PDB file of C-alpha atoms in Angstrom:
ATOM      1  CA  MET A   1      -0.021  -0.244  -0.226  1.00 90.00           C
ATOM      2  CA  ASN A   2       1.367   3.229  -0.627  1.00 93.00           C
ATOM      3  CA  GLN A   3       1.016   6.627   0.869  1.00 92.00           C
ATOM      4  CA  ALA A   4      -2.112   7.871  -1.431  1.00 94.00           C
ATOM      5  CA  GLU A   5      -3.961   4.598  -1.129  1.00 95.00           C
ATOM      6  CA  ALA A   6      -3.383   4.699   2.702  1.00 96.00           C
ATOM      7  CA  ARG A   7      -4.812   8.285   3.012  1.00 96.00           C
ATOM      8  CA  ALA A   8      -7.974   7.576   1.033  1.00 96.00           C
ATOM      9  CA  LEU A   9      -8.555   4.357   2.913  1.00 97.00           C
ATOM     10  CA  ILE A  10      -8.075   6.708   6.338  1.00 97.00           C
ATOM     11  CA  GLU A  11      -9.707   9.821   5.310  1.00 96.00           C
ATOM     12  CA  PRO A  12     -13.213   8.410   5.660  1.00 96.00           C
ATOM     13  CA  PHE A  13     -12.842   7.224   9.190  1.00 96.00           C
ATOM     14  CA  TYR A  14     -11.139  10.621  10.415  1.00 96.00           C
ATOM     15  CA  ASP A  15     -14.184  12.415   8.757  1.00 95.00           C
ATOM     16  CA  LEU A  16     -16.196  11.074  11.436  1.00 93.00           C
ATOM     17  CA  PHE A  17     -14.102  13.592  13.950  1.00 92.00           C
ATOM     18  CA  ARG A  18     -14.883  16.444  11.732  1.00 92.00           C
ATOM     19  CA  ALA A  19     -18.186  18.188  12.502  1.00 82.00           C
ATOM     20  CA  ASP A  20     -18.614  19.864   8.789  1.00 84.00           C
ATOM     21  CA  ARG A  21     -17.754  16.422   6.785  1.00 83.00           C
ATOM     22  CA  ARG A  22     -19.056  13.142   9.198  1.00 86.00           C
ATOM     23  CA  ASP A  23     -20.285  10.752   7.026  1.00 91.00           C
ATOM     24  CA  TRP A  24     -21.422   7.762   9.241  1.00 92.00           C
ATOM     25  CA  ASP A  25     -21.869   4.950   6.640  1.00 93.00           C
ATOM     26  CA  ALA A  26     -18.234   6.208   4.740  1.00 95.00           C
ATOM     27  CA  GLY A  27     -16.227   6.288   8.274  1.00 95.00           C
ATOM     28  CA  PHE A  28     -17.435   2.779   9.150  1.00 95.00           C
ATOM     29  CA  ALA A  29     -17.373   1.218   5.928  1.00 97.00           C
ATOM     30  CA  VAL A  30     -13.717   1.603   6.196  1.00 97.00           C
ATOM     31  CA  LEU A  31     -13.354  -0.601   8.924  1.00 97.00           C
ATOM     32  CA  ALA A  32     -13.364  -4.379   9.299  1.00 97.00           C
ATOM     33  CA  ASP A  33     -16.318  -5.995  10.675  1.00 96.00           C
ATOM     34  CA  GLY A  34     -14.453  -7.147  14.089  1.00 96.00           C
ATOM     35  CA  TRP A  35     -12.785  -3.877  14.203  1.00 97.00           C
ATOM     36  CA  ARG A  36     -11.383  -2.932  17.657  1.00 97.00           C
ATOM     37  CA  SER A  37     -10.242   0.537  18.897  1.00 96.00           C
ATOM     38  CA  TYR A  38      -7.788   0.116  21.672  1.00 97.00           C
ATOM     39  CA  TYR A  39      -7.604   3.142  23.797  1.00 94.00           C
ATOM     40  CA  THR A  40      -5.191   0.816  26.205  1.00 94.00           C
ATOM     41  CA  ASN A  41      -2.687  -1.958  25.480  1.00 95.00           C
ATOM     42  CA  THR A  42      -5.535  -4.383  26.120  1.00 96.00           C
ATOM     43  CA  GLU A  43      -8.747  -2.483  26.392  1.00 96.00           C
ATOM     44  CA  TYR A  44     -10.710  -1.428  23.474  1.00 97.00           C
ATOM     45  CA  ARG A  45     -13.865  -0.535  21.779  1.00 95.00           C
ATOM     46  CA  THR A  46     -15.811  -2.244  19.220  1.00 95.00           C
ATOM     47  CA  LYS A  47     -17.682  -0.994  15.855  1.00 94.00           C
ATOM     48  CA  ALA A  48     -20.717  -1.088  17.848  1.00 93.00           C
ATOM     49  CA  ASP A  49     -18.993   0.764  21.170  1.00 92.00           C
ATOM     50  CA  THR A  50     -17.694   3.561  18.963  1.00 91.00           C
ATOM     51  CA  ARG A  51     -20.518   5.525  17.495  1.00 91.00           C
ATOM     52  CA  PRO A  52     -22.238   6.240  20.221  1.00 93.00           C
ATOM     53  CA  TYR A  53     -18.648   7.395  22.170  1.00 91.00           C
ATOM     54  CA  ILE A  54     -18.279   9.581  19.092  1.00 90.00           C
ATOM     55  CA  GLU A  55     -21.812  10.966  19.514  1.00 91.00           C
ATOM     56  CA  GLY A  56     -20.980  11.439  23.044  1.00 92.00           C
ATOM     57  CA  LEU A  57     -17.882  13.472  22.100  1.00 91.00           C
ATOM     58  CA  PHE A  58     -19.457  15.909  19.757  1.00 92.00           C
ATOM     59  CA  LYS A  59     -22.243  16.732  22.405  1.00 94.00           C
ATOM     60  CA  ILE A  60     -19.439  18.410  24.494  1.00 95.00           C
ATOM     61  CA  VAL A  61     -17.479  19.347  21.460  1.00 95.00           C
ATOM     62  CA  PRO A  62     -19.687  20.564  18.874  1.00 94.00           C
ATOM     63  CA  ASP A  63     -17.045  21.982  16.545  1.00 94.00           C
ATOM     64  CA  ILE A  64     -14.470  19.103  17.277  1.00 93.00           C
ATOM     65  CA  ASN A  65     -11.864  18.893  14.276  1.00 95.00           C
ATOM     66  CA  VAL A  66      -9.135  16.489  13.419  1.00 95.00           C
ATOM     67  CA  GLU A  67      -6.235  17.396  10.581  1.00 96.00           C
ATOM     68  CA  VAL A  68      -4.329  14.654   9.525  1.00 97.00           C
ATOM     69  CA  LEU A  69      -0.641  15.869   9.327  1.00 97.00           C
ATOM     70  CA  GLN A  70       1.425  13.003   8.688  1.00 97.00           C
ATOM     71  CA  VAL A  71       1.051   9.432   7.063  1.00 97.00           C
ATOM     72  CA  ALA A  72       3.296   6.713   7.382  1.00 97.00           C
ATOM     73  CA  VAL A  73       3.271   3.581   6.003  1.00 98.00           C
ATOM     74  CA  ASP A  74       4.605   0.090   6.392  1.00 97.00           C
ATOM     75  CA  GLY A  75       3.250  -3.059   4.961  1.00 96.00           C
ATOM     76  CA  PRO A  76      -0.361  -3.430   6.552  1.00 97.00           C
ATOM     77  CA  VAL A  77       0.369  -0.665   9.173  1.00 98.00           C
ATOM     78  CA  ILE A  78      -0.827   2.589   8.583  1.00 98.00           C
ATOM     79  CA  ALA A  79       0.804   5.600  11.046  1.00 98.00           C
ATOM     80  CA  VAL A  80      -1.143   8.728  11.351  1.00 98.00           C
ATOM     81  CA  ARG A  81       0.108  11.914  13.247  1.00 98.00           C
ATOM     82  CA  SER A  82      -2.568  14.160  13.645  1.00 97.00           C
ATOM     83  CA  GLU A  83      -4.128  17.484  15.428  1.00 97.00           C
ATOM     84  CA  LEU A  84      -7.209  17.169  17.293  1.00 96.00           C
ATOM     85  CA  SER A  85      -9.056  20.580  18.274  1.00 96.00           C
ATOM     86  CA  GLY A  86     -12.270  21.817  19.528  1.00 95.00           C
ATOM     87  CA  THR A  87     -13.986  24.222  22.349  1.00 95.00           C
ATOM     88  CA  PRO A  88     -15.744  22.151  24.456  1.00 95.00           C
ATOM     89  CA  GLN A  89     -19.288  23.588  25.252  1.00 96.00           C
ATOM     90  CA  THR A  90     -19.375  21.898  29.013  1.00 93.00           C
ATOM     91  CA  ASP A  91     -17.389  20.163  31.334  1.00 91.00           C
ATOM     92  CA  PHE A  92     -14.862  18.341  29.372  1.00 91.00           C
ATOM     93  CA  MET A  93     -11.988  16.703  31.632  1.00 88.00           C
ATOM     94  CA  VAL A  94     -11.827  20.001  33.862  1.00 91.00           C
ATOM     95  CA  PRO A  95     -14.485  22.406  34.652  1.00 89.00           C
ATOM     96  CA  HIS A  96     -16.057  24.546  31.414  1.00 92.00           C
ATOM     97  CA  SER A  97     -13.471  27.312  30.764  1.00 90.00           C
ATOM     98  CA  GLY A  98     -14.743  28.086  27.104  1.00 91.00           C
ATOM     99  CA  ARG A  99     -11.204  27.755  26.122  1.00 93.00           C
ATOM    100  CA  PRO A 100     -10.215  25.473  23.021  1.00 95.00           C
ATOM    101  CA  PHE A 101      -7.891  22.811  23.256  1.00 94.00           C
ATOM    102  CA  SER A 102      -5.486  21.484  20.477  1.00 96.00           C
ATOM    103  CA  ILE A 103      -3.643  18.464  20.716  1.00 96.00           C
ATOM    104  CA  MET A 104      -1.486  15.725  19.075  1.00 97.00           C
ATOM    105  CA  THR A 105      -2.795  12.372  18.407  1.00 97.00           C
ATOM    106  CA  ILE A 106      -0.965   9.216  17.258  1.00 98.00           C
ATOM    107  CA  ASP A 107      -3.035   6.392  15.708  1.00 98.00           C
ATOM    108  CA  LEU A 108      -1.456   2.837  14.483  1.00 98.00           C
ATOM    109  CA  HIS A 109      -3.942   1.070  11.872  1.00 98.00           C
ATOM    110  CA  GLN A 110      -3.599  -2.501  10.761  1.00 98.00           C
ATOM    111  CA  VAL A 111      -5.120  -3.203   7.786  1.00 98.00           C
ATOM    112  CA  ASP A 112      -6.426  -6.495   7.345  1.00 97.00           C
ATOM    113  CA  ALA A 113      -6.182  -8.687   3.780  1.00 95.00           C
ATOM    114  CA  ASP A 114      -9.777  -7.240   2.912  1.00 95.00           C
ATOM    115  CA  GLY A 115      -7.997  -3.787   2.841  1.00 96.00           C
ATOM    116  CA  ARG A 116      -9.831  -2.592   5.335  1.00 98.00           C
ATOM    117  CA  ILE A 117      -9.033  -1.223   8.776  1.00 98.00           C
ATOM    118  CA  ALA A 118      -8.848  -4.215  11.569  1.00 98.00           C
ATOM    119  CA  THR A 119      -7.522  -2.610  14.426  1.00 98.00           C
ATOM    120  CA  LEU A 120      -6.627   0.738  15.732  1.00 98.00           C
ATOM    121  CA  HIS A 121      -4.047   1.724  18.508  1.00 98.00           C
ATOM    122  CA  HIS A 122      -4.300   5.411  19.392  1.00 97.00           C
ATOM    123  CA  LEU A 123      -2.923   7.653  22.186  1.00 96.00           C
ATOM    124  CA  GLU A 124      -4.266  11.743  22.575  1.00 94.00           C
ATOM    125  CA  ASP A 125      -2.067  14.014  24.295  1.00 94.00           C
ATOM    126  CA  TRP A 126      -5.182  14.904  26.593  1.00 93.00           C
ATOM    127  CA  GLY A 127      -2.665  16.231  29.361  1.00 92.00           C
ATOM    128  CA  THR A 128      -1.969  18.960  27.192  1.00 93.00           C
ATOM    129  CA  ALA A 129      -5.715  19.210  26.321  1.00 93.00           C
ATOM    130  CA  ILE A 130      -6.105  19.956  30.325  1.00 93.00           C
ATOM    131  CA  THR A 131      -3.489  22.551  30.899  1.00 94.00           C
ATOM    132  CA  GLN A 132      -5.005  24.512  27.370  1.00 95.00           C
ATOM    133  CA  LEU A 133      -8.731  23.997  28.986  1.00 94.00           C
ATOM    134  CA  ARG A 134      -7.387  25.557  32.556  1.00 93.00           C
ATOM    135  CA  GLY A 135      -5.458  28.579  30.717  1.00 91.00           C
ATOM    136  CA  GLU A 136      -2.399  27.407  31.929  1.00 87.00           C
ATOM    137  CA  GLN A 137       1.023  27.985  30.879  1.00 66.00           C
ATOM    138  CA  GLU A 138       1.928  25.855  27.695  1.00 62.00           C
ATOM    139  CA  GLY A 139       5.415  24.858  26.874  1.00 55.00           C
ATOM    140  CA  LYS A 140       7.046  26.117  23.660  1.00 51.00           C
ATOM    141  CA  GLN A 141       5.599  26.745  20.484  1.00 55.00           C
ATOM    142  CA  ALA A 142       7.820  25.591  17.187  1.00 49.00           C
TER     143      ALA A 142
END
């Protein structure tokens, strides 16, 4: 799989986290039936668990958006570095402040033999989000 093919496969999934481009059918079509989204090394959400989770996130952060910044392909593994941003409309990890957050996310997608995403291991920098939402001093910016 080359980088263009990888981007074409993953974009419908990332559109699920874009307020202006969400398409549930297209986003879930790229996921294998037994897809698992690992948020720890052992705990995961299934396809059935994921839609309610995303819907709940959009209730809290209606303008949530993801921007894919980098894609790397190694055989059946697609690595993605992205930026997740938004402004919570209620309490979200900290008391509501009206401030936005913008954090790095790292995802590893495993593609199955049928060309669909079988697993996702993901990590979001929620510690930075908490700092931003509290209005605390951030580190140096590049």
